[in-house]
Amino acid sequence: MFVTTTAQKQINQQRQDEFFDHYVAAFITEAQQLKLSKDDLIALIERGYQND
């Protein structure tokens, strides 16, 4: 099946939007409830990438 470059970009953008809506927004809400700062969140994400 052939997918145009434009279609690939649109699909990727849609998936990124869904990722934000389903994961990132909830992650930030939970972090705010835990009184975590933006820097705290960044540190947690970086720690996650170090474990790869």
Coordinates of N, CA, C and O in Angstrom, one line a residue:
M1 N 0.8 -1.2 0.0 CA 0.0 0.0 0.0 C 0.9 1.2 0.0 O 1.9 1.3 0.7
F2 N 0.5 2.2 -0.8 CA 1.3 3.5 -0.9 C 0.6 4.6 -0.1 O -0.6 4.8 -0.2
V3 N 1.4 5.2 0.8 CA 0.9 6.4 1.6 C 1.7 7.6 1.2 O 2.9 7.5 1.3
T4 N 1.1 8.7 0.9 CA 1.8 9.9 0.5 C 2.5 10.5 1.7 O 2.2 10.2 2.9
T5 N 3.5 11.3 1.5 CA 4.3 11.9 2.6 C 3.3 12.8 3.4 O 3.4 12.8 4.6
T6 N 2.4 13.5 2.8 CA 1.5 14.3 3.5 C 0.6 13.5 4.4 O 0.3 13.9 5.5
A7 N 0.1 12.4 3.9 CA -0.7 11.5 4.7 C 0.0 11.0 5.9 O -0.5 10.9 7.0
Q8 N 1.3 10.6 5.7 CA 2.1 10.1 6.8 C 2.3 11.2 7.9 O 2.2 10.9 9.1
K9 N 2.5 12.4 7.5 CA 2.6 13.5 8.4 C 1.3 13.8 9.2 O 1.3 14.0 10.4
Q10 N 0.2 13.7 8.5 CA -1.1 13.9 9.1 C -1.4 12.7 10.1 O -1.9 13.0 11.2
I11 N -1.1 11.5 9.8 CA -1.3 10.4 10.7 C -0.4 10.6 11.9 O -0.8 10.4 13.0
N12 N 0.9 10.9 11.7 CA 1.8 11.1 12.8 C 1.3 12.3 13.7 O 1.4 12.1 14.9
Q13 N 0.8 13.3 13.1 CA 0.3 14.5 14.0 C -0.9 14.0 14.8 O -1.0 14.4 15.9
Q14 N -1.8 13.3 14.1 CA -2.9 12.8 14.9 C -2.5 11.9 16.0 O -3.1 12.0 17.1
R15 N -1.5 11.0 15.8 CA -1.1 10.1 16.9 C -0.4 10.9 18.0 O -0.6 10.6 19.2
Q16 N 0.3 12.0 17.7 CA 0.9 12.8 18.7 C -0.1 13.5 19.5 O 0.0 13.6 20.7
D17 N -1.2 14.0 18.8 CA -2.3 14.7 19.5 C -3.0 13.7 20.5 O -3.3 14.1 21.6
E18 N -3.2 12.5 20.0 CA -3.9 11.5 20.9 C -3.0 11.2 22.0 O -3.5 11.0 23.2
F19 N -1.7 11.1 21.8 CA -0.7 10.8 22.9 C -0.8 11.9 23.9 O -0.8 11.6 25.1
F20 N -0.8 13.1 23.5 CA -0.9 14.2 24.4 C -2.2 14.1 25.2 O -2.2 14.2 26.5
D21 N -3.3 14.0 24.5 CA -4.6 13.9 25.2 C -4.8 12.8 26.2 O -5.3 13.0 27.3
H22 N -4.3 11.6 25.8 CA -4.5 10.5 26.7 C -3.4 10.3 27.7 O -3.7 9.7 28.8
Y23 N -2.2 10.7 27.5 CA -1.1 10.4 28.4 C -0.5 11.7 29.1 O -0.4 11.7 30.3
V24 N -0.1 12.6 28.2 CA 0.7 13.8 28.8 C -0.3 14.6 29.7 O 0.1 15.0 30.8
A25 N -1.4 14.9 29.2 CA -2.4 15.7 30.0 C -2.6 15.1 31.4 O -2.6 15.7 32.4
A26 N -2.9 13.8 31.4 CA -3.1 13.1 32.6 C -1.9 13.0 33.5 O -2.0 13.2 34.7
F27 N -0.7 12.9 32.9 CA 0.5 12.9 33.6 C 0.8 14.2 34.3 O 1.1 14.3 35.5
I28 N 0.5 15.3 33.6 CA 0.7 16.6 34.2 C -0.3 16.9 35.3 O 0.0 17.4 36.3
T29 N -1.6 16.5 35.1 CA -2.6 16.6 36.1 C -2.2 15.9 37.4 O -2.2 16.4 38.5
E30 N -1.7 14.7 37.3 CA -1.3 13.9 38.4 C -0.1 14.5 39.1 O 0.0 14.6 40.3
A31 N 0.9 15.0 38.3 CA 2.1 15.7 38.8 C 1.7 16.9 39.6 O 2.2 17.2 40.7
Q32 N 0.7 17.7 39.1 CA 0.3 18.9 39.8 C -0.4 18.5 41.2 O -0.2 19.2 42.2
Q33 N -1.1 17.4 41.2 CA -1.7 16.9 42.5 C -0.6 16.5 43.5 O -0.8 16.6 44.7
L34 N 0.5 16.0 42.9 CA 1.6 15.6 43.8 C 2.6 16.8 44.1 O 3.6 16.6 44.7
K35 N 2.2 17.9 43.6 CA 3.0 19.2 43.8 C 4.4 19.0 43.2 O 5.4 19.5 43.7
L36 N 4.5 18.3 42.0 CA 5.8 18.2 41.3 C 5.9 19.4 40.4 O 5.0 19.8 39.7
S37 N 7.1 19.9 40.3 CA 7.4 21.1 39.4 C 7.7 20.6 38.0 O 7.9 19.4 37.8
K38 N 7.7 21.5 37.1 CA 8.1 21.1 35.7 C 9.5 20.5 35.7 O 9.7 19.5 35.0
D39 N 10.4 21.1 36.4 CA 11.7 20.5 36.5 C 11.7 19.1 37.1 O 12.5 18.2 36.6
D40 N 10.9 18.8 38.1 CA 10.7 17.5 38.6 C 10.3 16.5 37.5 O 10.8 15.4 37.4
L41 N 9.3 16.9 36.7 CA 8.8 16.1 35.7 C 9.9 15.8 34.6 O 10.0 14.6 34.2
I42 N 10.6 16.8 34.3 CA 11.7 16.6 33.3 C 12.7 15.6 33.8 O 13.2 14.7 33.1
A43 N 13.0 15.8 35.1 CA 14.0 14.8 35.7 C 13.5 13.4 35.7 O 14.2 12.5 35.4
L44 N 12.2 13.2 36.0 CA 11.6 11.9 35.9 C 11.6 11.3 34.5 O 11.9 10.1 34.3
I45 N 11.3 12.1 33.5 CA 11.4 11.6 32.1 C 12.8 11.3 31.8 O 13.0 10.2 31.1
E46 N 13.7 12.1 32.1 CA 15.1 11.8 31.8 C 15.6 10.5 32.5 O 16.3 9.7 31.9
R47 N 15.1 10.3 33.7 CA 15.5 9.1 34.4 C 14.9 7.9 33.7 O 15.6 6.8 33.6
G48 N 13.7 8.0 33.2 CA 13.1 6.9 32.4 C 13.9 6.6 31.1 O 14.1 5.4 30.8
Y49 N 14.4 7.6 30.5 CA 15.2 7.4 29.3 C 16.6 6.8 29.6 O 17.2 6.0 28.8
Q50 N 17.1 7.1 30.8 CA 18.4 6.5 31.2 C 18.3 5.0 31.4 O 19.3 4.2 31.3
N51 N 17.1 4.5 31.8 CA 16.9 3.1 32.1 C 16.7 2.3 30.8 O 16.6 1.1 30.9
D52 N 16.7 2.9 29.6 CA 16.6 2.1 28.4 C 17.9 1.3 28.1 O 18.9 1.6 28.3

